[in-house]
Coordinates of C-alpha atoms and ligand atoms in Angstrom, one line a residue:
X1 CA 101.1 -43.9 98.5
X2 CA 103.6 -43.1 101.5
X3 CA 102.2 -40.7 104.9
X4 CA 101.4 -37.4 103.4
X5 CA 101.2 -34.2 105.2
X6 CA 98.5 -31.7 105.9
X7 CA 99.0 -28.9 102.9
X8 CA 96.9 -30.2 100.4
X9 CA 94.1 -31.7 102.9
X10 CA 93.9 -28.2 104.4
X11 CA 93.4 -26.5 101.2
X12 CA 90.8 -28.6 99.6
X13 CA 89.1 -28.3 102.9
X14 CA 89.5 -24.0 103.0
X15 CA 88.7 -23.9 99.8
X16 CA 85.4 -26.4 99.8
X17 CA 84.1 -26.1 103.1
X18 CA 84.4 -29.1 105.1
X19 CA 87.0 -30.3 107.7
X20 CA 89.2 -33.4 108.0
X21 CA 89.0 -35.7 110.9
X22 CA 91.8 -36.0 113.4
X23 CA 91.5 -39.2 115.3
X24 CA 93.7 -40.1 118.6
X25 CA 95.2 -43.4 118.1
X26 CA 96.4 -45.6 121.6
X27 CA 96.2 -48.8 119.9
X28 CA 95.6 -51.3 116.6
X29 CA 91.8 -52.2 117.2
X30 CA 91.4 -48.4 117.8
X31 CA 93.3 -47.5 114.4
X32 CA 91.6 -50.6 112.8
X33 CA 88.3 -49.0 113.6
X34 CA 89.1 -46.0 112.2
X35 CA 90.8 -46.3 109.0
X36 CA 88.1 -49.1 108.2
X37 CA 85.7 -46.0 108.0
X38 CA 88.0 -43.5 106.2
X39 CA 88.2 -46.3 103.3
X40 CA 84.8 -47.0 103.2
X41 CA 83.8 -43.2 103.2
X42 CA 87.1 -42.6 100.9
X43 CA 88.0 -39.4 103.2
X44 CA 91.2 -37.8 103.4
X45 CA 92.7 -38.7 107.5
X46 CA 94.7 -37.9 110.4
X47 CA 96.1 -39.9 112.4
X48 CA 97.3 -38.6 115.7
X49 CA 99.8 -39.4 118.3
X50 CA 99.3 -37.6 122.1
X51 CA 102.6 -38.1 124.0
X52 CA 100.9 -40.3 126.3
X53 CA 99.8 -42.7 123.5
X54 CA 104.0 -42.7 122.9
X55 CA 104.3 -44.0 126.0
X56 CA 101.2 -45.6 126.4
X57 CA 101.9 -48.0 123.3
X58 CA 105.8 -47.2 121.9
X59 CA 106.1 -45.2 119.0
X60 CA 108.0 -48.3 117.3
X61 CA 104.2 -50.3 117.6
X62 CA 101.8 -47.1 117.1
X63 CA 104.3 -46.7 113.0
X64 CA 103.9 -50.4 112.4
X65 CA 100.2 -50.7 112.4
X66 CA 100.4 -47.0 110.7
X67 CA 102.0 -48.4 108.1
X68 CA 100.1 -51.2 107.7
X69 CA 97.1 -49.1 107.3
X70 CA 99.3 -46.6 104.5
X71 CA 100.3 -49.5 102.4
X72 CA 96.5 -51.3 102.5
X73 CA 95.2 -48.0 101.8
X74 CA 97.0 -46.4 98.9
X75 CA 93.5 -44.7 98.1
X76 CA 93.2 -42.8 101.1
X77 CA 95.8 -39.7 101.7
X78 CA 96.8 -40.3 105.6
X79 CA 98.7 -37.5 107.8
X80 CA 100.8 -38.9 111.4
X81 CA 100.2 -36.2 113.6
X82 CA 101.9 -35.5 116.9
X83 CA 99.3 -34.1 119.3
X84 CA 100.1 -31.4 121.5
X85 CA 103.7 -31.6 121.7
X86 CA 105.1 -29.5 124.5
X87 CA 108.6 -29.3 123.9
X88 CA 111.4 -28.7 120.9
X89 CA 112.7 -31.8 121.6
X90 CA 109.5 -34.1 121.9
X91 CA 108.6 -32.2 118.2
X92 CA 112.3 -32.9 117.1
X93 CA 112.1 -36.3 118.0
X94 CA 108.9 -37.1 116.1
X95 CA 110.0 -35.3 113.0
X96 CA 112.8 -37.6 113.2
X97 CA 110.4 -40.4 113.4
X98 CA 108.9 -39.7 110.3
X99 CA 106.0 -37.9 111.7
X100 CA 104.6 -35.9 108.6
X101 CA 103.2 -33.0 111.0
X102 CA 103.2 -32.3 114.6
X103 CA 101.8 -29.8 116.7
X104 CA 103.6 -27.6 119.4
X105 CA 101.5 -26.5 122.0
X106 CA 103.4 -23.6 123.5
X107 CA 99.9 -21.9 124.3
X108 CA 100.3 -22.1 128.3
X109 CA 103.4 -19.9 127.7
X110 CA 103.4 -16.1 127.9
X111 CA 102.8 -15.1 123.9
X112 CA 106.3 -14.0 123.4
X113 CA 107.4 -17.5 124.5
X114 CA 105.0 -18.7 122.5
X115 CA 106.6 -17.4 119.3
X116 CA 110.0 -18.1 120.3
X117 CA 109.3 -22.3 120.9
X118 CA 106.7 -22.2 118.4
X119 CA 109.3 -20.6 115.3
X120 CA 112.4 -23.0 116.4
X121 CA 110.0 -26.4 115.7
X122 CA 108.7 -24.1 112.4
X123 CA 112.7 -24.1 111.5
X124 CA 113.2 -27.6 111.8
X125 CA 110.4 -29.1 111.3
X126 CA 110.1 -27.3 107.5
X127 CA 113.7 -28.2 106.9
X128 CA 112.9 -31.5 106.8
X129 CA 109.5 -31.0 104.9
X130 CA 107.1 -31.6 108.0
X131 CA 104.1 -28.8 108.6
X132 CA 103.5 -27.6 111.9
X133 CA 100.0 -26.7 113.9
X134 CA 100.8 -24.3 116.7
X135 CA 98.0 -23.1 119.4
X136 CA 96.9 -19.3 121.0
X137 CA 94.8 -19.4 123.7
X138 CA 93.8 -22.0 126.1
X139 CA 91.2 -24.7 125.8
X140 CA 89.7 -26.5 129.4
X141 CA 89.6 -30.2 130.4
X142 CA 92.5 -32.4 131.8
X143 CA 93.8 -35.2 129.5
X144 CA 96.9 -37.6 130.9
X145 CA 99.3 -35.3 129.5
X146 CA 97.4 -32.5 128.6
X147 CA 96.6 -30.0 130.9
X148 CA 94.1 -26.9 130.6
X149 CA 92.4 -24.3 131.7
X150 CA 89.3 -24.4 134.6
X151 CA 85.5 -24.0 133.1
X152 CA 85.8 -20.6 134.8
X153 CA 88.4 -19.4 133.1
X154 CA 87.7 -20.2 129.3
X155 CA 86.3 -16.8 128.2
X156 CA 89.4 -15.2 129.3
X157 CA 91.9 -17.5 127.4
X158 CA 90.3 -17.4 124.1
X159 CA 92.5 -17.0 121.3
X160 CA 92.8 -13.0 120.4
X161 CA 92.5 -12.4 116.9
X162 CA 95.0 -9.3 116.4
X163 CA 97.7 -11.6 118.4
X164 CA 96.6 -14.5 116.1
X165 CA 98.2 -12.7 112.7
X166 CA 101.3 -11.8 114.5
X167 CA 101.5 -15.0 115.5
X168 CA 101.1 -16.5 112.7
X169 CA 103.3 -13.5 110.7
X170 CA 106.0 -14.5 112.9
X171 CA 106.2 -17.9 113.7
X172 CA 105.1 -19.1 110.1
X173 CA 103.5 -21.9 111.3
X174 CA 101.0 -23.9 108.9
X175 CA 98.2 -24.3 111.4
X176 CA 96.3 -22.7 114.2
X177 CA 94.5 -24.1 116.8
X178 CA 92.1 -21.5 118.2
X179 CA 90.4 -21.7 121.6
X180 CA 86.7 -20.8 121.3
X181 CA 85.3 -22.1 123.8
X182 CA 86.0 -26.2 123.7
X183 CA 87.8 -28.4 126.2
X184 CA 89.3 -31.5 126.5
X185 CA 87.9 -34.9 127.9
X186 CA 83.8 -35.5 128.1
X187 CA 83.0 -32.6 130.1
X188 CA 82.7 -29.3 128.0
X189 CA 80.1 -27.7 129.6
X190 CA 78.2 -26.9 132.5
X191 CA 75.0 -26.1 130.8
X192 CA 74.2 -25.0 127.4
X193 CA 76.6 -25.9 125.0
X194 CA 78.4 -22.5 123.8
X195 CA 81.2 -21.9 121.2
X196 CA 82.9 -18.4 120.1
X197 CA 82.2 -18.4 116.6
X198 CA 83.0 -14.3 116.7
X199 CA 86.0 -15.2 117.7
X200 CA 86.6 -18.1 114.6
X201 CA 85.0 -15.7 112.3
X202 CA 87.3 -12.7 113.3
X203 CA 90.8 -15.0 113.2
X204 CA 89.4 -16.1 109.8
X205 CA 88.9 -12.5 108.3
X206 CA 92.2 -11.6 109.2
X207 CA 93.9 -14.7 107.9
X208 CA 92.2 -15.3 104.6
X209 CA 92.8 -18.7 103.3
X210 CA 94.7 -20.2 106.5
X211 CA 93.8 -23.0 108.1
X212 CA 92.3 -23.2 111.6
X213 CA 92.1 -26.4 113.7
X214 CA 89.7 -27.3 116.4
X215 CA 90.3 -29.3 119.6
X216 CA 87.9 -30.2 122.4
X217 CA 85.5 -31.6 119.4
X218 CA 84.1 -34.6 120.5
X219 CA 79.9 -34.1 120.5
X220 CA 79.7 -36.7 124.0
X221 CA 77.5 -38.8 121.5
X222 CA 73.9 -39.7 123.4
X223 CA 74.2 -43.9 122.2
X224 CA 77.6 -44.3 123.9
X225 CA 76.8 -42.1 127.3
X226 CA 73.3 -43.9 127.6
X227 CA 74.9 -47.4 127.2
X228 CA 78.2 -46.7 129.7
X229 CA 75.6 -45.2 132.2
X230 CA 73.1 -48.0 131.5
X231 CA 76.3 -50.6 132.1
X232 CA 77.8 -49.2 135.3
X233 CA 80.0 -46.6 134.2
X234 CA 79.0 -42.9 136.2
X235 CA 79.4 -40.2 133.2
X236 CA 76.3 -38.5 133.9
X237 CA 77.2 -35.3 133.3
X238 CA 78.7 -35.9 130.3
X239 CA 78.5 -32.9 127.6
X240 CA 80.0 -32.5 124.1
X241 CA 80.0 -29.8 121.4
X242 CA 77.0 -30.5 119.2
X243 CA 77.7 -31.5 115.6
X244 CA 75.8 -28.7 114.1
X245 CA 78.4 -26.3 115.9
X246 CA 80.9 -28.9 114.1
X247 CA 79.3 -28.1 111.0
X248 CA 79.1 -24.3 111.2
X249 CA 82.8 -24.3 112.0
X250 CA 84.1 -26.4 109.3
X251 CA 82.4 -24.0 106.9
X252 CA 84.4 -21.2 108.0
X253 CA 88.0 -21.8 108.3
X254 CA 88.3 -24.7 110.4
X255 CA 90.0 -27.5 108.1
X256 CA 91.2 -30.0 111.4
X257 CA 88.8 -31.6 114.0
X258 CA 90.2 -33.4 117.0
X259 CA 88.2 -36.3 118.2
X260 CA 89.8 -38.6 121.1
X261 CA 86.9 -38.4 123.6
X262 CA 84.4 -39.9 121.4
X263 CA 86.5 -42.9 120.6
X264 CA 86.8 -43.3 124.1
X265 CA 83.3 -43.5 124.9
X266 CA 82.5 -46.0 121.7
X267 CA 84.8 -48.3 123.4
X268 CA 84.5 -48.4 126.7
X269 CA 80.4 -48.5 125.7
X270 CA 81.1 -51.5 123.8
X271 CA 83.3 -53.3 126.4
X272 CA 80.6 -51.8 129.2
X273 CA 77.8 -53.9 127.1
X274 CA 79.8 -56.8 126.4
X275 CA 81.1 -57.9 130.0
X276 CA 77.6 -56.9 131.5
X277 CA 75.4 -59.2 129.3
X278 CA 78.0 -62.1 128.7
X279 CA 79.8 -61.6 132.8
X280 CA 81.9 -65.4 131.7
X281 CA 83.3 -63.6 128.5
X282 CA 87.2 -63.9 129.1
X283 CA 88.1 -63.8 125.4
X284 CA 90.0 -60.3 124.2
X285 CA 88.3 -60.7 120.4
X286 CA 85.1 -61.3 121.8
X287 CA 84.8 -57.5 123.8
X288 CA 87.6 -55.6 121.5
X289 CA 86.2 -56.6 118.3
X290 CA 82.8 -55.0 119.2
X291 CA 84.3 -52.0 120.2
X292 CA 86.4 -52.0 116.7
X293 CA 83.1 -52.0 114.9
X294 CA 81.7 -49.6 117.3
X295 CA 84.5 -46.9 116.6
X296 CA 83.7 -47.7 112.9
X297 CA 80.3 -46.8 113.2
X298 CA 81.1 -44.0 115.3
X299 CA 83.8 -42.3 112.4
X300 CA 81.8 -43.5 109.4
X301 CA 78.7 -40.8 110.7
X302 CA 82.0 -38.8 112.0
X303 CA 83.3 -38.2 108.4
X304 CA 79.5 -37.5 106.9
X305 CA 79.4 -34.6 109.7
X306 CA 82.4 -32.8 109.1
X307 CA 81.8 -33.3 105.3
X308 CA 85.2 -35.1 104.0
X309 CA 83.8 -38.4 102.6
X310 CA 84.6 -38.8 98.9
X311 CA 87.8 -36.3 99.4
X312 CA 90.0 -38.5 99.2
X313 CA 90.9 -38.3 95.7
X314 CA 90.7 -34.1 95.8
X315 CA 93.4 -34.6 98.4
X316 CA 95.7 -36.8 96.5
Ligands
G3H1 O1 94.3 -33.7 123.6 C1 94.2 -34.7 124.3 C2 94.0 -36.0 123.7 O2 92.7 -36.4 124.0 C3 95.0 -37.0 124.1 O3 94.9 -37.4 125.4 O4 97.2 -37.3 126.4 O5 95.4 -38.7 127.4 O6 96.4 -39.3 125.2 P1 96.1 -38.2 126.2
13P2 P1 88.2 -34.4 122.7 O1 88.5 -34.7 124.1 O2 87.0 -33.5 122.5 O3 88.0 -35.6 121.8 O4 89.4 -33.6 122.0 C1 90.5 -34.3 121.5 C2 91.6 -33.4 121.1 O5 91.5 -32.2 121.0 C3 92.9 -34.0 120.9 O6 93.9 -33.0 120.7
ZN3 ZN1 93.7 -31.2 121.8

């Protein structure tokens, strides 16, 4: 089957209480990895695209091995999702490409702005039959491209729920990501771990039956900091949002989890182990390979957490 979009994932996910994976993908042995575990766990996936893995990789590249994966998968029901697109244009463009959702994140902009950006890629995106996740609120941490709020600051910028329904009202976008609390990157908190399920819980009640997405989800997982600390790397401090708060908010209304940061840290574990037990290694397979298997691992328990393996077919 061809790239689907999100409407039917989201609603088997509302309706039965689990979430779908969303996966950053920056290269093949990192989409190998994962679509490798969505098969075997026969889960419903997205695949998504920051801008910085466009430039990173070309988009021409990133659709290839996309497709390759769509056409040796016809099983699996796969989304291409553009991650945090921050202009009409950027959103245009990967509409254009074939992108079968894509995200505007208007959400640094003053709410009125928000709505204004966030309607025009709602226009033309659904005129050519591709959803849209828009975001209120602001989440913490600094990707490449992505840049967010201070620790500080994150109670302030959560997402409000009385703006979220006119948001939503007016912009009639398909998605909402809602900041509760996550952040970007491998640092999420300071100490203990805290999300704002009021807040989830409150968006959800006053939008019954639409679906909420979650960023900043990586859980920081204990195997892959031990080993990159053990290895060399300095990520001490390292801190991720548990998977039981994954769990408790994929029951509510939240049908999309980001992961990037935890694919990160499977591979650069891997690599870490690799170069410091075998220092002659010079052969690509021999350290990239590992790491493939090691994101594989890491998504197949990935997919039993948020509760999407064997959905495939409900999503079809
Ligand atoms: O939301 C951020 C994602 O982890 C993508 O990060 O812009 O460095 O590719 P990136
Ligand atoms: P993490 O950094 O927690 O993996 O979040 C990724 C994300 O939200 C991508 O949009
Ligand atoms: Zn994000």
């Amino acid at each position: 089957m061809p790239l689907v979009d999100t409407k039917k994932m989201f609603e088997m996910a509302y309706k039965n209480g689990y979430a779908v994976g969303a996966f950053n993908v920056n290269n093949m042995e990192i989409t190998q990895g994962i679509i490798e575990a969505a098969a075997e766990k026969k889960a419903p996936l997205i695949l998504q695209i920051s801008r910085g893995a466009r430039k990173y990789a070309s988009m021409s590249y990133l659709r290839a091995i996309i497709d390759v994966a769509v056409a040796e998968n016809p099983d699996i029901p796969i989304a291409m999702h553009l991650d945090h697109g921050d202009t009409f244009e950027v959103c245009k463009q990967c509409v254009d490409d074939g992108f079968t959702s894509v995200m505007i994140d208007a959400s640094h902009l003053p709410f009125e702005e928000n709505i204004k950006l966030t309607k025009k890629v709602v226009e033309y995106a659904h005129w050519n039959n591709v959803v849209v996740e828009a975001e209120l609120g602001q989440l913490g941490g600094i990707e490449e491209d992505v840049v967010g709020v201070s620790h500080d600051d994150l109670e302030s910028h959560l997402t409000d729920p009385d703006q979220a329904v006119e948001f939503v009202q007016k912009t009639e976008c398909d998605s909402l990501a809602v900041a509760c609390g996550t952040s970007h990157g491998a640092y999420k908190f300071k100490s203990e771990p805290k999300l704002a399920f009021d807040v989830i819980q409150k968006v959800a009640d006053k939008l019954p039956g639409f679906p909420l997405v979650m960023h900043g989800s990586s859980s920081v997982l204990k195997e892959f900091k031990d080993l990159i600390n053990k290895y060399g790397g300095q990520m001490p401090d390292a801190m991720g949002v548990p998977e039981d708060a994954i769990q408790k908010a994929s029951k509510m209304a939240v049908c999309k989890v980001n992961i990037d940061t935890d694919l990160r840290m499977a591979m650069t574990a891997k690599i870490r182990q690799v170069f410091a037990e075998s220092p002659a290694e010079f052969d690509p397979r021999k350290y990239l390979g590992p790491a493939r298997e090691a994101i594989k691992a890491m998504v197949l328990h990935k997919l039993d957490v948020l509760g999407c393996a064997d959905r495939a077919a409900q999503c079809l």
